[in-house]
Amino acid sequence: MIRRTWIAHALALYTLTGFVASFFAPEDPITAARLADAAGPSGGDGQSWSSVVGLVAISVFLLTTLATGWLIAWKRPGNSLGWVILAIPVLFATMPILTLAGYWLIPVDETAAGWLLLIAGANGEANMSWLPPIGLLMTQVPLRFPTGRLPSARWRGWSWFTIVWIVIATAIGSTAPEVAALGVGYGVDSPLAFIAWSDAAGVVSAIIFSVLGIAFFGSLTSLFVRYRSADAQERTQLRWMFWGCAVPITLLVLSWVISGALSAEPWAREMDVTAFVALSYSFIPLSILFAVLRLGLYAIDRIISRTISYALVLLTIVGIYVGIVIGVGSLFDGANQVLVALATLIAAAALARQESRGGHHREDFPMTDPAQARRSRMTLAEALEIRRAALPEAAALLQPP
């Protein structure tokens, strides 16, 4: 009998293989041209899944989710929550593998290739392949946190409702007029193009996404049910999990409202927060990781090695840092200048503080200066002057010997 821990390792390796395979997927100029024609001159700002910002955001989400699911499935294989979380990056990793298989199959059997490309969401934008993994994240993860079981038998019907509706929404969305118009990728027509419901597209989309929103928020309420009977430590874990789920669910539903009901507004047509929403998905696995590493969830922190602990903490810190950069960059114009100014202020403040205290250590000023044990203020103009004065010395240090 295969040990479940080996299955966890194998799925993690498969997921990483799928991520690597995504870099080998050939370009699809046909679908790119169709998307450009469909978007027109007033399309979004490019913060889509296929943009650099979008790819970085989804990569941070998938890596944190993979680390969380793999850790729980490895150390607590009897808890179904770890397997549910691990299934999310596994489903995403399967998409580029199916895309490559479908692309290679086009000259042999275009119909079979069309099915593979449709399931993989190879057309980049007009597809619903993202819904099954994200649906699991928004419904089954909060429903089964932290025990891996539903809060009570009464929630079994709700759990099945969310799963069935995710399947129905994915199937209906795969026959949307956008998919029929754009194809499934690489110039291949959708095998479901014969199903036409363009006359009722607005009503069908409104029903699909409205019920999905109800399913997501309804699953979130299960955390309140657990909270009422939890002890002090469990309540802390549940609070972190609640906010980790509430933020991405709210942002995702708001993005649907903006792109649907408010699409006629000029500001809504120009606003594209895909990358920011994708990055917010990371809050859920990060909340669980924090509960594991800092709040004693599953007692995993007592049995994992120090190296793994440091690696997970580093991954969390990097994810948060990238999240801040991407979040600001995707919401505001001129965000790069804001981030440069912020970095300048931080570096200038460190140079101006000519002492060593706590985590601030300087070899040229190794002693603590009591006179500097107070709050100070610095303007951007002062920081720019400090940077200007430090540039010659920095340039000299960078010169080869």
Coordinates of C-alpha atoms in Angstrom, one line a residue:
M1 CA 0.0 0.0 0.0
I2 CA 1.4 3.4 -1.0
R3 CA 2.0 5.7 1.9
R4 CA -0.1 8.9 1.8
T5 CA 3.0 10.9 2.6
W6 CA 4.6 9.7 -0.6
I7 CA 1.5 10.7 -2.5
A8 CA 1.8 14.2 -1.1
H9 CA 5.4 14.4 -2.2
A10 CA 4.5 13.1 -5.7
L11 CA 1.7 15.6 -6.1
A12 CA 4.0 18.5 -5.0
L13 CA 6.6 17.3 -7.6
Y14 CA 3.9 17.0 -10.3
T15 CA 2.8 20.5 -9.5
L16 CA 6.3 21.9 -9.9
T17 CA 6.6 20.0 -13.1
G18 CA 3.4 21.7 -14.4
F19 CA 4.7 25.1 -13.4
V20 CA 7.9 24.4 -15.4
A21 CA 5.8 23.1 -18.4
S22 CA 4.0 26.5 -18.5
F23 CA 7.2 28.1 -19.7
F24 CA 7.3 25.8 -22.7
A25 CA 3.8 26.4 -23.9
P26 CA 4.1 28.0 -27.4
E27 CA 2.8 31.5 -28.1
D28 CA -0.7 31.8 -29.5
P29 CA -0.7 34.8 -31.8
I30 CA -4.1 33.9 -33.2
T31 CA -6.0 34.2 -29.9
A32 CA -3.9 37.2 -28.9
A33 CA -5.0 39.0 -32.1
R34 CA -8.7 38.0 -31.5
L35 CA -8.4 39.3 -27.9
A36 CA -7.0 42.6 -29.1
D37 CA -9.8 43.0 -31.6
A38 CA -12.4 42.2 -29.0
A39 CA -10.9 44.6 -26.4
G40 CA -10.8 47.5 -28.8
P41 CA -9.0 50.8 -28.2
S42 CA -10.6 51.1 -24.7
G43 CA -9.5 47.8 -23.3
G44 CA -8.0 47.4 -19.8
D45 CA -4.5 48.3 -18.7
G46 CA -3.1 44.8 -19.3
Q47 CA -3.2 43.5 -15.7
S48 CA -4.5 40.2 -16.9
W49 CA -3.4 36.6 -16.1
S50 CA -1.0 36.7 -19.0
S51 CA 0.7 40.0 -18.0
V52 CA 3.9 40.1 -16.1
V53 CA 2.2 41.4 -13.0
G54 CA -0.6 38.9 -13.3
L55 CA 1.8 36.0 -13.7
V56 CA 3.8 37.1 -10.6
A57 CA 0.6 37.4 -8.6
I58 CA -0.7 34.0 -9.5
S59 CA 2.8 32.5 -9.0
V60 CA 2.9 33.8 -5.4
F61 CA -0.6 32.4 -4.7
L62 CA 0.2 29.0 -6.2
L63 CA 3.6 28.6 -4.4
T64 CA 2.1 29.6 -1.0
T65 CA -0.8 27.3 -1.6
L66 CA 1.4 24.4 -2.6
A67 CA 3.6 24.9 0.4
T68 CA 0.6 24.9 2.8
G69 CA -1.2 21.9 1.2
W70 CA 2.0 19.8 0.9
L71 CA 3.0 20.5 4.5
I72 CA -0.4 19.5 6.0
A73 CA -0.9 16.5 3.7
W74 CA 2.6 15.4 4.6
K75 CA 2.5 15.8 8.3
R76 CA -1.2 15.3 8.9
P77 CA -2.3 13.0 6.0
G78 CA -5.5 12.1 7.9
N79 CA -6.7 15.7 7.7
S80 CA -8.6 16.2 4.4
L81 CA -8.0 19.9 4.5
G82 CA -4.4 19.4 3.4
W83 CA -5.5 17.4 0.4
V84 CA -8.1 19.9 -0.6
I85 CA -5.5 22.7 -0.5
L86 CA -3.0 20.6 -2.4
A87 CA -5.6 19.9 -5.1
I88 CA -5.8 23.6 -5.9
P89 CA -2.2 24.0 -7.3
V90 CA -2.4 20.5 -8.8
L91 CA -5.4 21.6 -10.9
F92 CA -3.6 24.8 -12.0
A93 CA -0.5 22.8 -12.8
T94 CA -2.5 20.4 -15.0
M95 CA -3.6 23.2 -17.3
P96 CA -0.2 23.8 -19.0
I97 CA 0.3 20.1 -19.4
L98 CA -3.0 19.7 -21.1
T99 CA -2.2 22.8 -23.2
L100 CA 1.0 21.2 -24.5
A101 CA -0.8 17.9 -25.1
G102 CA -3.6 19.7 -27.0
Y103 CA -1.2 21.8 -29.1
W104 CA 0.8 18.6 -30.2
L105 CA -2.5 16.9 -31.0
I106 CA -3.9 19.6 -33.3
P107 CA -2.3 18.1 -36.5
V108 CA -3.6 14.6 -35.5
D109 CA -7.1 15.1 -34.2
E110 CA -8.3 18.7 -33.9
T111 CA -11.5 17.7 -32.1
A112 CA -9.6 15.9 -29.3
A113 CA -7.2 18.8 -29.2
G114 CA -10.1 21.2 -28.8
W115 CA -11.4 19.4 -25.8
L116 CA -7.9 19.4 -24.1
L117 CA -7.4 23.1 -24.9
L118 CA -10.9 23.9 -23.6
I119 CA -10.3 22.1 -20.3
A120 CA -6.9 23.8 -20.0
G121 CA -8.2 27.3 -20.6
A122 CA -5.5 27.7 -23.3
N123 CA -7.2 30.8 -24.9
G124 CA -5.8 32.8 -21.9
E125 CA -8.8 35.0 -21.1
A126 CA -12.3 33.8 -22.1
N127 CA -12.4 30.5 -20.1
M128 CA -13.7 29.1 -16.9
S129 CA -10.8 26.7 -16.1
W130 CA -9.9 28.8 -13.1
L131 CA -13.2 28.2 -11.4
P132 CA -12.8 24.6 -10.0
P133 CA -9.6 25.4 -8.1
I134 CA -10.7 28.8 -7.0
G135 CA -14.1 27.4 -6.1
L136 CA -12.4 24.8 -3.8
L137 CA -10.4 27.6 -2.2
M138 CA -13.4 29.8 -1.5
T139 CA -15.8 27.0 -0.3
Q140 CA -14.2 23.8 0.8
V141 CA -11.2 25.3 2.5
P142 CA -13.2 27.5 4.9
L143 CA -15.8 24.8 5.3
R144 CA -13.2 22.2 6.4
F145 CA -10.8 24.4 8.4
P146 CA -9.2 23.3 10.7
T147 CA -10.4 19.8 11.4
G148 CA -10.7 18.6 7.8
R149 CA -14.4 17.9 8.5
L150 CA -17.6 19.9 8.1
P151 CA -18.8 21.8 11.2
S152 CA -21.7 19.4 11.4
A153 CA -23.8 17.0 9.4
R154 CA -26.2 19.8 8.5
W155 CA -23.5 21.4 6.4
R156 CA -23.2 18.4 4.1
G157 CA -26.0 19.6 1.8
W158 CA -24.4 23.0 1.6
S159 CA -21.0 21.5 0.7
W160 CA -22.5 19.4 -2.1
F161 CA -24.4 22.4 -3.3
T162 CA -21.2 24.5 -3.7
I163 CA -19.4 21.6 -5.5
V164 CA -22.3 21.0 -7.9
W165 CA -22.8 24.6 -8.7
I166 CA -19.1 25.1 -9.4
V167 CA -19.3 22.2 -11.9
I168 CA -22.5 23.7 -13.5
A169 CA -21.0 27.2 -13.7
T170 CA -17.8 25.9 -15.3
A171 CA -19.8 23.9 -17.8
I172 CA -22.1 26.7 -18.7
G173 CA -19.3 29.3 -18.8
S174 CA -17.4 27.1 -21.2
T175 CA -20.2 27.6 -23.8
A176 CA -20.2 31.4 -23.4
P177 CA -20.3 33.5 -26.6
E178 CA -16.7 34.8 -25.8
V179 CA -15.4 31.2 -26.0
A180 CA -17.2 30.6 -29.2
A181 CA -15.9 33.8 -30.7
L182 CA -12.3 33.4 -29.6
G183 CA -11.9 29.6 -29.8
V184 CA -10.0 27.5 -27.3
G185 CA -6.6 28.5 -28.4
Y186 CA -4.2 28.2 -31.4
G187 CA -7.0 28.8 -33.9
V188 CA -9.0 25.8 -32.8
D189 CA -12.7 26.3 -32.5
S190 CA -14.5 25.2 -29.3
P191 CA -16.1 21.8 -29.5
L192 CA -19.0 23.3 -27.7
A193 CA -19.5 26.2 -30.1
F194 CA -22.7 24.7 -31.4
I195 CA -24.4 25.6 -28.0
A196 CA -25.6 29.2 -28.5
W197 CA -27.1 31.3 -25.7
S198 CA -25.8 34.7 -26.7
D199 CA -29.3 36.2 -26.5
A200 CA -29.4 35.5 -22.8
A201 CA -25.7 36.0 -22.1
G202 CA -26.2 38.8 -19.6
V203 CA -28.9 37.0 -17.6
V204 CA -27.0 33.7 -17.5
S205 CA -23.8 35.4 -16.4
A206 CA -25.6 37.3 -13.7
I207 CA -27.2 34.1 -12.3
I208 CA -23.9 32.2 -12.4
F209 CA -21.8 34.7 -10.6
S210 CA -24.6 35.7 -8.2
V211 CA -25.0 32.1 -7.0
L212 CA -21.2 31.7 -6.8
G213 CA -21.0 34.8 -4.6
I214 CA -23.7 33.3 -2.3
A215 CA -21.8 30.0 -2.2
F216 CA -18.6 31.8 -1.2
F217 CA -20.0 34.0 1.5
G218 CA -22.2 31.1 2.8
S219 CA -19.1 28.9 3.2
L220 CA -17.4 31.8 5.0
T221 CA -20.2 31.7 7.7
S222 CA -19.2 28.2 8.7
L223 CA -16.2 29.8 10.5
F224 CA -18.6 31.7 12.8
V225 CA -20.3 28.3 13.7
R226 CA -16.9 26.9 14.7
Y227 CA -16.0 30.1 16.5
R228 CA -18.9 29.8 19.0
S229 CA -17.7 26.5 20.4
A230 CA -13.9 27.1 20.1
D231 CA -11.5 27.7 22.9
A232 CA -9.2 30.8 23.1
Q233 CA -6.4 29.5 21.0
E234 CA -8.8 28.1 18.4
R235 CA -10.6 31.4 18.2
T236 CA -7.4 33.2 17.4
Q237 CA -6.8 30.7 14.6
L238 CA -10.3 31.1 13.3
R239 CA -10.1 34.9 13.3
W240 CA -6.9 34.8 11.1
M241 CA -8.7 32.4 8.8
F242 CA -11.8 34.5 8.6
W243 CA -10.0 37.6 7.5
G244 CA -7.8 35.6 5.2
C245 CA -10.9 34.3 3.5
A246 CA -13.1 37.4 3.7
V247 CA -10.7 39.7 1.9
P248 CA -10.2 37.7 -1.3
I249 CA -13.9 36.6 -1.4
T250 CA -15.0 40.3 -1.1
L251 CA -12.5 41.5 -3.7
L252 CA -13.4 38.8 -6.1
V253 CA -17.1 39.4 -5.9
L254 CA -16.5 43.2 -6.2
S255 CA -14.5 42.6 -9.3
W256 CA -17.4 40.7 -10.8
V257 CA -19.7 43.6 -9.9
I258 CA -17.3 46.1 -11.5
S259 CA -16.9 44.1 -14.7
G260 CA -20.6 43.3 -14.9
A261 CA -23.2 45.6 -13.4
L262 CA -20.9 48.7 -13.6
S263 CA -19.3 47.9 -17.0
A264 CA -21.0 50.8 -18.6
E265 CA -19.1 53.3 -16.4
P266 CA -16.0 54.7 -18.0
W267 CA -13.9 54.2 -14.9
A268 CA -15.0 50.6 -14.6
R269 CA -13.9 49.8 -18.2
E270 CA -10.5 51.2 -17.5
M271 CA -10.1 49.5 -14.1
D272 CA -8.5 46.1 -14.1
V273 CA -7.6 44.6 -10.7
T274 CA -7.1 41.0 -11.9
A275 CA -3.6 40.8 -10.5
F276 CA -4.5 42.3 -7.2
V277 CA -7.4 39.9 -6.8
A278 CA -5.2 36.9 -7.7
L279 CA -2.7 38.0 -5.2
S280 CA -5.3 38.3 -2.5
Y281 CA -6.0 34.6 -2.9
S282 CA -2.6 34.1 -1.1
F283 CA -4.2 35.4 2.1
I284 CA -5.9 32.1 2.7
P285 CA -2.9 29.8 2.6
L286 CA -0.8 32.4 4.4
S287 CA -3.4 32.6 7.2
I288 CA -3.2 28.8 7.6
L289 CA 0.6 28.9 7.5
F290 CA 0.6 31.5 10.2
A291 CA -1.8 29.4 12.3
V292 CA 0.6 26.4 11.8
L293 CA 3.9 28.1 12.5
R294 CA 2.8 30.7 15.1
L295 CA -0.4 29.6 16.7
G296 CA 0.3 25.9 17.2
L297 CA -2.3 24.5 14.7
Y298 CA -1.9 20.7 14.3
A299 CA 1.2 20.9 16.5
I300 CA 3.2 20.7 13.2
D301 CA 5.6 23.3 14.4
R302 CA 6.9 20.8 16.9
I303 CA 7.8 18.1 14.4
I304 CA 9.0 19.9 11.3
S305 CA 12.7 20.6 11.0
R306 CA 14.1 24.0 11.5
T307 CA 15.2 24.2 7.9
I308 CA 11.6 23.7 6.7
S309 CA 10.4 26.3 9.2
Y310 CA 12.8 28.9 7.9
A311 CA 12.0 28.0 4.3
L312 CA 8.2 28.5 4.9
V313 CA 8.8 31.7 6.8
L314 CA 11.0 33.0 4.0
L315 CA 8.4 32.1 1.5
T316 CA 5.8 33.9 3.5
I317 CA 7.9 37.1 3.8
V318 CA 8.7 37.1 0.1
G319 CA 5.0 36.6 -0.7
I320 CA 4.0 39.5 1.5
Y321 CA 6.7 41.7 0.0
V322 CA 5.7 40.9 -3.6
G323 CA 2.1 41.3 -2.6
I324 CA 2.6 44.8 -1.4
V325 CA 4.6 45.7 -4.5
I326 CA 2.0 44.1 -6.9
G327 CA -1.0 45.4 -5.0
V328 CA 0.2 49.0 -5.1
G329 CA 1.4 48.7 -8.6
S330 CA -1.9 47.2 -9.9
L331 CA -4.2 49.8 -8.2
F332 CA -2.5 53.1 -8.7
D333 CA -0.9 54.9 -11.6
G334 CA 2.6 56.0 -11.0
A335 CA 3.0 53.4 -8.3
N336 CA 6.6 52.8 -9.3
Q337 CA 7.6 56.3 -8.4
V338 CA 5.9 55.9 -5.0
L339 CA 7.8 52.7 -4.3
V340 CA 11.1 54.3 -5.3
A341 CA 10.4 57.3 -3.0
L342 CA 9.5 54.9 -0.2
A343 CA 12.8 52.9 -0.7
T344 CA 14.7 56.2 -0.8
L345 CA 13.2 57.3 2.5
I346 CA 14.0 54.0 4.2
A347 CA 17.6 53.9 3.0
A348 CA 18.1 57.6 3.9
A349 CA 16.7 57.1 7.4
A350 CA 19.1 54.2 7.9
L351 CA 22.0 56.3 6.8
A352 CA 21.0 59.2 9.0
R353 CA 20.7 57.1 12.1
Q354 CA 24.4 57.0 13.1
E355 CA 24.2 54.3 15.8
S356 CA 23.5 50.6 16.4
R357 CA 20.3 49.7 18.2
G358 CA 18.2 46.5 18.1
G359 CA 18.0 45.2 14.5
H360 CA 19.7 48.3 13.2
H361 CA 23.5 47.6 13.2
R362 CA 26.2 49.7 11.6
E363 CA 29.9 48.7 11.6
D364 CA 30.9 52.4 11.3
F365 CA 28.7 53.3 14.3
P366 CA 28.7 50.1 16.5
M367 CA 27.7 51.9 19.7
T368 CA 24.3 53.0 20.9
D369 CA 23.7 56.8 21.0
P370 CA 21.2 57.8 23.7
A371 CA 20.7 61.1 22.0
Q372 CA 19.1 59.3 19.0
A373 CA 16.6 57.3 21.2
R374 CA 13.7 59.4 20.0
R375 CA 11.3 59.7 17.1
S376 CA 12.5 61.8 14.2
R377 CA 11.0 63.1 10.9
M378 CA 12.4 63.3 7.4
T379 CA 11.0 64.8 4.2
L380 CA 11.5 63.4 0.8
A381 CA 13.6 66.4 -0.1
E382 CA 16.0 65.6 2.8
A383 CA 16.1 61.9 1.8
L384 CA 17.0 62.9 -1.8
E385 CA 19.8 65.1 -0.5
I386 CA 21.2 62.2 1.6
R387 CA 21.0 59.9 -1.4
R388 CA 22.7 62.5 -3.6
A389 CA 25.6 62.8 -1.1
A390 CA 26.0 59.0 -0.8
L391 CA 26.1 58.3 -4.5
P392 CA 29.8 59.1 -5.1
E393 CA 30.8 56.8 -2.2
A394 CA 28.5 54.0 -3.3
A395 CA 29.9 54.3 -6.9
A396 CA 33.5 54.1 -5.6
L397 CA 32.7 51.0 -3.6
L398 CA 31.2 49.3 -6.7
Q399 CA 34.4 50.0 -8.8
P400 CA 36.5 46.8 -9.4
P401 CA 39.7 46.7 -7.4

